[in-house]
Short mmCIF file of C-alpha atoms and ligand atoms in Angstrom, two decimals:
data_model
loop_
_atom_site.label_atom_id
_atom_site.label_comp_id
_atom_site.label_asym_id
_atom_site.label_seq_id
_atom_site.Cartn_x
_atom_site.Cartn_y
_atom_site.Cartn_z
CA MET A 1 -38.04 -22.49 54.23
CA LYS A 2 -37.19 -25.83 52.65
CA ILE A 3 -36.32 -25.79 48.97
CA GLN A 4 -37.09 -28.89 46.90
CA PHE A 5 -34.34 -30.43 44.82
CA LYS A 6 -35.45 -31.84 41.47
CA ILE A 7 -34.41 -35.50 40.98
CA SER A 8 -34.77 -35.19 37.21
CA SER A 9 -31.96 -32.67 37.18
CA ARG A 10 -29.67 -35.06 39.08
CA ARG A 11 -30.33 -37.79 36.48
CA GLN A 12 -29.65 -35.30 33.77
CA PHE A 13 -26.34 -34.45 35.41
CA ILE A 14 -25.23 -38.10 35.68
CA LYS A 15 -26.21 -38.64 32.04
CA SER A 16 -24.19 -35.65 30.89
CA LEU A 17 -21.23 -36.81 33.01
CA CYS A 18 -21.18 -40.21 31.20
CA VAL A 19 -21.39 -38.55 27.79
CA PHE A 20 -18.65 -36.13 28.75
CA CYS A 21 -16.20 -38.81 29.92
CA ALA A 22 -17.02 -41.19 27.05
CA SER A 23 -16.15 -38.45 24.59
CA GLY A 24 -12.47 -38.53 25.62
CA PHE A 25 -12.22 -35.18 27.37
CA THR A 26 -10.44 -34.70 30.67
CA PRO A 27 -12.35 -36.64 33.32
CA LEU A 28 -14.44 -34.38 35.49
CA TRP A 29 -12.59 -35.40 38.67
CA ASN A 30 -9.32 -34.07 37.22
CA ILE A 31 -10.74 -30.60 36.68
CA ASN A 32 -9.80 -28.09 39.34
CA PHE A 33 -13.04 -26.61 40.63
CA LYS A 34 -11.28 -24.30 43.06
CA ASN A 35 -12.67 -20.76 42.85
CA LYS A 36 -15.54 -21.80 40.60
CA PRO A 37 -19.06 -20.75 41.56
CA GLU A 38 -20.44 -23.23 44.05
CA ASN A 39 -23.35 -25.40 42.97
CA GLU A 40 -24.33 -27.82 45.71
CA PHE A 41 -25.63 -30.57 43.51
CA GLY A 42 -23.57 -30.02 40.38
CA LYS A 43 -26.89 -30.46 38.62
CA GLU A 44 -26.08 -28.18 35.72
CA PRO A 45 -22.59 -27.60 34.33
CA VAL A 46 -21.48 -24.06 35.13
CA SER A 47 -21.22 -22.10 31.88
CA PRO A 48 -17.98 -20.28 30.95
CA ASP A 49 -19.97 -17.03 31.15
CA ALA A 50 -20.88 -17.78 34.76
CA GLU A 51 -17.27 -18.74 35.56
CA GLN A 52 -15.92 -15.48 34.19
CA PHE A 53 -18.54 -13.30 35.81
CA VAL A 54 -17.42 -11.05 38.66
CA PRO A 55 -20.28 -9.36 40.51
CA SER A 56 -20.06 -5.60 40.93
CA PHE A 57 -20.08 -5.75 44.70
CA LEU A 58 -16.96 -7.90 45.02
CA ASN A 59 -14.38 -5.14 44.69
CA LEU A 60 -16.36 -2.89 47.00
CA HIS A 61 -16.40 -5.71 49.53
CA LYS A 62 -12.63 -6.17 49.28
CA GLU A 63 -12.05 -2.43 49.76
CA GLY A 64 -14.35 -2.27 52.79
CA GLU A 65 -16.58 0.11 50.83
CA LEU A 66 -19.59 -2.22 50.77
CA ARG A 67 -19.88 -2.14 54.55
CA LYS A 68 -19.46 1.66 54.53
CA ARG A 69 -22.30 2.03 52.03
CA GLY A 70 -24.48 -0.26 54.14
CA LYS A 71 -23.77 1.95 57.16
CA ILE A 72 -24.68 5.09 55.20
CA LEU A 73 -28.02 3.55 54.24
CA TRP A 74 -28.53 2.35 57.81
CA ASP A 75 -27.99 5.85 59.18
CA ILE A 76 -30.57 7.23 56.74
CA MET A 77 -33.15 5.11 58.58
CA LYS A 78 -32.69 7.34 61.66
CA SER A 79 -34.88 9.87 59.87
CA CYS A 80 -35.97 7.64 57.05
CA ARG A 81 -35.66 8.93 53.51
CA LEU A 82 -34.90 5.63 51.80
CA CYS A 83 -37.87 6.00 49.47
CA PRO A 84 -39.77 8.98 48.03
CA ARG A 85 -42.24 8.98 50.95
CA GLU A 86 -39.44 10.52 53.04
CA CYS A 87 -41.40 9.82 56.24
CA GLY A 88 -38.60 10.98 58.53
CA VAL A 89 -39.39 8.35 61.19
CA ASN A 90 -36.61 6.87 63.30
CA ARG A 91 -36.73 3.23 62.24
CA ILE A 92 -33.66 2.39 64.33
CA GLU A 93 -35.70 3.31 67.42
CA GLY A 94 -38.47 0.97 66.25
CA GLU A 95 -40.74 3.49 64.55
CA GLU A 96 -42.52 2.37 61.41
CA GLY A 97 -42.97 4.52 58.35
CA PHE A 98 -45.61 4.50 55.62
CA CYS A 99 -44.16 1.19 54.39
CA HIS A 100 -44.82 -0.37 57.85
CA ALA A 101 -41.15 -1.34 58.18
CA SER A 102 -39.04 -0.60 61.23
CA SER A 103 -35.39 -1.64 61.34
CA ASN A 104 -36.58 -5.24 61.85
CA LEU A 105 -35.92 -7.17 58.67
CA GLU A 106 -39.07 -8.99 57.58
CA ILE A 107 -38.88 -11.58 54.82
CA ALA A 108 -41.81 -13.52 53.39
CA SER A 109 -39.93 -16.21 51.43
CA PHE A 110 -36.84 -17.08 49.44
CA HIS A 111 -36.59 -19.68 46.69
CA PRO A 112 -35.52 -20.37 43.12
CA HIS A 113 -38.17 -18.68 40.98
CA PHE A 114 -38.96 -19.91 37.46
CA GLY A 115 -41.60 -17.31 36.62
CA GLU A 116 -39.27 -14.37 36.06
CA GLU A 117 -37.81 -13.29 32.69
CA ARG A 118 -36.20 -16.18 30.79
CA SER A 119 -32.84 -14.42 30.75
CA LEU A 120 -32.86 -14.36 34.56
CA VAL A 121 -34.29 -17.83 35.10
CA GLY A 122 -32.09 -20.03 32.87
CA LYS A 123 -32.07 -23.62 34.12
CA GLY A 124 -31.38 -22.97 37.78
CA GLY A 125 -33.97 -20.27 38.43
CA SER A 126 -33.74 -16.74 39.72
CA GLY A 127 -32.87 -16.67 43.42
CA THR A 128 -35.72 -14.52 44.70
CA ILE A 129 -36.00 -13.09 48.18
CA PHE A 130 -39.41 -11.53 48.87
CA PHE A 131 -39.29 -8.73 51.42
CA SER A 132 -42.36 -7.84 53.46
CA ASN A 133 -43.91 -4.33 53.41
CA CYS A 134 -43.76 -1.69 50.67
CA GLY A 135 -43.63 2.09 50.32
CA LEU A 136 -45.81 2.31 47.18
CA ARG A 137 -48.85 0.27 48.23
CA CYS A 138 -50.86 -0.16 45.03
CA VAL A 139 -54.56 -1.06 45.26
CA PHE A 140 -54.09 -3.86 42.70
CA CYS A 141 -50.95 -5.43 44.20
CA ILE A 142 -50.71 -9.12 43.34
CA ASN A 143 -48.50 -9.73 46.40
CA TRP A 144 -50.59 -7.64 48.76
CA GLU A 145 -50.42 -10.15 51.63
CA ILE A 146 -46.64 -9.61 51.64
CA SER A 147 -46.47 -5.95 50.68
CA GLN A 148 -49.41 -4.69 52.72
CA GLY A 149 -50.63 -7.59 54.84
CA SER A 150 -47.50 -7.96 56.98
CA GLU A 151 -46.93 -11.57 55.88
CA GLY A 152 -43.39 -12.62 56.69
CA SER A 153 -41.12 -13.20 59.65
CA VAL A 154 -38.32 -11.27 61.31
CA ASN A 155 -34.80 -12.26 60.34
CA ASN A 156 -31.40 -10.78 61.04
CA ILE A 157 -28.83 -9.64 58.51
CA SER A 158 -26.77 -12.83 58.84
CA ASP A 159 -29.90 -14.86 58.04
CA LEU A 160 -30.29 -12.82 54.87
CA ALA A 161 -26.65 -13.48 53.92
CA ASP A 162 -27.22 -17.21 54.49
CA MET A 163 -30.30 -17.13 52.25
CA MET A 164 -28.21 -15.60 49.47
CA LEU A 165 -25.58 -18.31 49.86
CA GLN A 166 -28.22 -21.06 49.94
CA LEU A 167 -29.73 -19.77 46.69
CA GLN A 168 -26.29 -19.86 45.10
CA LYS A 169 -25.79 -23.44 46.32
CA ARG A 170 -29.11 -24.42 44.79
CA GLY A 171 -27.85 -23.37 41.38
CA CYS A 172 -29.72 -20.06 41.00
CA HIS A 173 -28.24 -17.63 38.50
CA ASN A 174 -28.74 -14.43 40.48
CA ILE A 175 -29.93 -12.97 43.77
CA ASN A 176 -33.22 -11.26 43.02
CA VAL A 177 -34.27 -8.90 45.83
CA VAL A 178 -37.98 -8.20 45.41
CA THR A 179 -39.34 -4.88 46.78
CA PRO A 180 -35.94 -4.05 48.26
CA THR A 181 -36.03 -0.26 48.77
CA HIS A 182 -37.02 -0.03 52.44
CA TYR A 183 -34.52 -2.77 53.32
CA SER A 184 -31.66 -1.53 51.13
CA ALA A 185 -29.39 -1.06 54.18
CA HIS A 186 -29.99 -4.64 55.34
CA ILE A 187 -29.42 -5.98 51.82
CA VAL A 188 -26.08 -4.21 51.35
CA LEU A 189 -24.82 -5.29 54.80
CA ALA A 190 -25.90 -8.88 54.08
CA LEU A 191 -24.16 -8.80 50.70
CA ASP A 192 -20.97 -7.77 52.47
CA ILE A 193 -21.17 -10.84 54.73
CA ALA A 194 -22.16 -13.16 51.88
CA ALA A 195 -19.39 -11.83 49.61
CA GLY A 196 -16.87 -12.77 52.31
CA LYS A 197 -18.29 -16.30 52.31
CA GLY A 198 -18.14 -16.79 48.55
CA LEU A 199 -21.24 -15.20 47.01
CA ARG A 200 -20.47 -14.58 43.33
CA LEU A 201 -23.90 -14.08 41.74
CA PRO A 202 -25.25 -10.88 40.17
CA VAL A 203 -27.69 -8.87 42.26
CA VAL A 204 -31.07 -8.07 40.68
CA TYR A 205 -32.75 -4.98 42.19
CA ASN A 206 -36.40 -5.79 41.52
CA THR A 207 -38.24 -2.56 42.30
CA CYS A 208 -41.48 -0.68 41.64
CA GLY A 209 -39.35 1.97 39.95
CA TRP A 210 -40.35 4.75 42.35
CA GLU A 211 -36.90 5.39 43.77
CA ARG A 212 -34.94 8.39 44.98
CA PRO A 213 -31.98 8.86 42.61
CA GLU A 214 -29.86 9.93 45.63
CA ILE A 215 -30.36 6.49 47.18
CA LEU A 216 -29.65 4.75 43.89
CA GLU A 217 -26.31 6.59 43.75
CA ILE A 218 -25.34 4.85 46.98
CA LEU A 219 -26.04 1.52 45.24
CA ASP A 220 -23.74 2.38 42.34
CA GLY A 221 -21.29 -0.50 41.88
CA ILE A 222 -23.36 -2.85 44.05
CA VAL A 223 -26.32 -3.73 41.84
CA ASP A 224 -25.65 -5.59 38.57
CA ILE A 225 -29.17 -5.72 37.15
CA TYR A 226 -31.88 -3.15 37.74
CA LEU A 227 -35.36 -4.59 37.15
CA PRO A 228 -37.74 -1.65 37.67
CA ASP A 229 -41.40 -1.28 36.81
CA PHE A 230 -42.52 1.74 34.86
CA LYS A 231 -46.18 1.59 35.85
CA TYR A 232 -47.75 4.96 35.02
CA SER A 233 -47.14 7.97 32.83
CA ASP A 234 -49.63 10.20 34.70
CA GLY A 235 -49.11 11.42 38.26
CA LYS A 236 -52.82 11.76 39.03
CA ILE A 237 -53.38 8.14 38.02
CA ALA A 238 -50.40 7.08 40.14
CA ALA A 239 -51.88 8.99 43.08
CA LYS A 240 -55.24 7.28 42.63
CA TYR A 241 -54.00 3.69 42.52
CA SER A 242 -50.75 3.91 44.47
CA SER A 243 -51.48 5.72 47.70
CA GLU A 244 -51.03 9.35 46.59
CA ALA A 245 -47.69 8.71 44.87
CA GLU A 246 -48.21 11.59 42.46
CA THR A 247 -44.46 11.92 41.86
CA TYR A 248 -44.31 8.39 40.42
CA PRO A 249 -43.76 9.31 36.74
CA GLU A 250 -41.25 12.07 37.39
CA LEU A 251 -39.18 10.13 39.95
CA THR A 252 -39.32 6.87 38.04
CA LYS A 253 -37.99 8.60 34.92
CA ALA A 254 -35.10 10.07 36.93
CA ALA A 255 -34.48 6.67 38.51
CA LEU A 256 -34.40 4.90 35.13
CA LEU A 257 -31.80 7.36 33.85
CA GLU A 258 -29.65 6.81 36.94
CA MET A 259 -30.01 3.02 36.70
CA HIS A 260 -28.99 3.10 33.04
CA ARG A 261 -26.02 5.33 33.84
CA GLN A 262 -24.82 2.74 36.34
CA VAL A 263 -25.35 -0.55 34.51
CA GLY A 264 -26.11 0.28 30.86
CA LYS A 265 -28.15 -1.87 28.51
CA ALA A 266 -29.00 -5.45 29.39
CA GLN A 267 -27.41 -7.89 26.97
CA PRO A 268 -27.52 -11.66 27.30
CA ALA A 269 -24.26 -13.61 27.37
CA LYS A 270 -23.72 -16.63 25.11
CA ASP A 271 -25.54 -18.83 27.62
CA GLY A 272 -28.64 -16.64 27.22
CA LEU A 273 -28.46 -15.18 30.73
CA ILE A 274 -28.34 -11.49 31.55
CA ARG A 275 -25.87 -10.57 34.30
CA ARG A 276 -25.75 -6.81 33.99
CA GLY A 277 -27.95 -4.01 32.73
CA LEU A 278 -31.32 -2.31 32.92
CA MET A 279 -34.45 -4.40 32.33
CA ILE A 280 -37.71 -2.42 32.40
CA ARG A 281 -41.12 -3.94 33.07
CA HIS A 282 -44.40 -2.37 32.05
CA LEU A 283 -47.68 -3.98 33.09
CA VAL A 284 -50.44 -3.30 30.58
CA MET A 285 -53.54 -2.28 32.55
CA PRO A 286 -57.20 -2.32 31.54
CA ASN A 287 -58.50 0.86 29.90
CA ASN A 288 -54.89 1.97 29.37
CA ILE A 289 -54.66 3.13 32.98
CA GLY A 290 -50.84 2.94 32.84
CA GLY A 291 -50.56 5.26 29.83
CA THR A 292 -48.63 2.69 27.80
CA LYS A 293 -48.16 4.89 24.72
CA GLU A 294 -46.50 7.68 26.73
CA VAL A 295 -44.39 5.20 28.73
CA MET A 296 -43.02 3.62 25.53
CA LYS A 297 -42.44 7.01 23.91
CA TRP A 298 -40.49 8.26 26.92
CA ILE A 299 -38.28 5.17 27.01
CA ALA A 300 -37.59 5.41 23.27
CA GLU A 301 -36.73 9.10 23.49
CA ASN A 302 -34.59 9.00 26.61
CA LEU A 303 -32.85 5.62 26.62
CA PRO A 304 -31.32 3.53 23.84
CA LYS A 305 -33.94 2.17 21.45
CA ASP A 306 -32.75 -1.35 22.21
CA THR A 307 -33.37 -1.00 25.93
CA TYR A 308 -34.91 -4.23 27.22
CA VAL A 309 -38.63 -3.71 27.87
CA ASN A 310 -40.88 -6.49 29.09
CA ILE A 311 -44.48 -5.72 28.12
CA MET A 312 -46.47 -7.71 30.63
CA SER A 313 -49.96 -9.05 30.00
CA GLN A 314 -50.65 -10.75 33.32
CA TYR A 315 -52.73 -8.06 35.00
CA ARG A 316 -55.46 -9.64 37.13
CA PRO A 317 -57.70 -7.70 39.52
CA MET A 318 -56.52 -8.40 43.05
CA TYR A 319 -56.82 -6.91 46.52
CA LYS A 320 -58.73 -3.59 46.35
CA ALA A 321 -58.91 -3.44 42.54
CA PHE A 322 -62.58 -4.46 42.70
CA ASP A 323 -63.36 -1.08 44.28
CA PHE A 324 -62.41 0.50 40.93
CA PRO A 325 -64.61 -0.77 38.05
CA GLU A 326 -62.11 0.42 35.42
CA ILE A 327 -59.42 -1.96 36.72
CA SER A 328 -61.61 -4.79 37.98
CA LYS A 329 -61.02 -7.04 34.96
CA PRO A 330 -58.08 -8.58 33.09
CA ILE A 331 -56.87 -6.90 29.90
CA SER A 332 -58.16 -8.04 26.52
CA ARG A 333 -56.00 -9.42 23.70
CA GLU A 334 -56.76 -6.25 21.79
CA GLU A 335 -55.45 -4.09 24.63
CA TYR A 336 -52.22 -6.08 24.71
CA ARG A 337 -51.89 -5.93 20.92
CA GLN A 338 -52.31 -2.16 21.03
CA ALA A 339 -49.56 -1.88 23.66
CA ILE A 340 -47.14 -3.74 21.38
CA ILE A 341 -48.06 -1.49 18.45
CA TRP A 342 -47.34 1.62 20.55
CA ALA A 343 -43.98 0.20 21.63
CA GLU A 344 -43.00 -0.62 18.06
CA GLN A 345 -44.23 2.73 16.76
CA ALA A 346 -42.06 4.42 19.38
CA GLY A 347 -39.09 2.62 17.82
CA LEU A 348 -38.26 0.20 20.64
CA THR A 349 -36.49 -2.86 19.32
CA ASN A 350 -35.80 -5.09 22.33
CA LEU A 351 -39.27 -6.03 23.48
CA ASP A 352 -40.04 -9.06 25.62
CA ILE A 353 -43.50 -10.03 24.41
CA GLN A 354 -45.74 -12.75 25.84
CA GLY A 355 -45.46 -16.02 23.91
CA TRP A 356 -49.19 -16.35 23.15
CA TYR A 357 -49.15 -13.04 21.29
CA ARG A 358 -46.72 -14.42 18.69
CA GLU A 359 -48.80 -17.53 18.01
S1 SF4 B 1 -38.71 3.39 53.38
FE1 SF4 B 1 -40.56 3.35 54.61
S2 SF4 B 1 -40.07 4.62 56.40
FE2 SF4 B 1 -38.54 5.04 54.86
S3 SF4 B 1 -39.26 6.81 53.76
FE3 SF4 B 1 -40.01 5.02 52.66
S4 SF4 B 1 -42.04 4.58 53.48
FE4 SF4 B 1 -41.00 5.96 54.90
#
């Protein structure tokens, strides 16, 4: 995939270079850039926060532990239990589980993404890698062609490492692995290769939230930012819209606690970017299908009140949602307003709320 470079950013860089030199500071060419995060175009100055950041996986890579963890995850695929489906198929032998993934690594796209949370996007974008297939398989999935329609192509683990390094070169602020669970082994092994070649960005584990805590424990010290959904508070609802995943609320709650134990609260650095912590997403659904009040109450009662929670308004009926009249329409302003009220009543203080709501 070819990634477009923005000319306006290059102009901006040259302009800032002139201002910088004219102001009497050390000329840029006298600064030693050795060991600084690589940015192919130099289009944005690297912030001191980015310079000082050391990703969690780096020490594990140096100790040889990252490769070991990747191997452990790989071996789990022999009787796959990487996600709560626990299919038990031998993916190494080419069998496919409920997620439709074998050991072949299928990737739909990778690119700087500017539609994620502001604290992940910054100026350079979030370096997203969209993996094909999914173990949850929701009827309203906005990315259903990728998650359930087998869109994507087969890549090897070195390709994945190269993608990570390319995203870093393009000036992205993180590596954002989207729907990563069924390819967690591939991701960790690729990180090990990329770390050896200079990858120094935080890893964002962008998941549906329905995770086995035992698998998350293997990722301890590898992931810097957990970005899970918390979609439903009711197991029967989860089963109805997400392929019989009745354990969704119970397992997601356990997963959120484990994620928080590993990375703590998400707090932006001085440059406004988050490089470590738990960032929860909740999509407000029509007719309160997600059980927003209970979701907010649980977060407030079981995690710090200032846990980052993005209350998302962008629900649109997609894919098979039209087979269910109750979710075959966008949410109303009133439904979104009510969700915010529930979150505030629960005592949550670090809400990411859609801009239009504030106007
Ligand atoms: S990752 Fe896929 S094969 Fe493995 S348990 Fe989950 S659905 Fe089954």
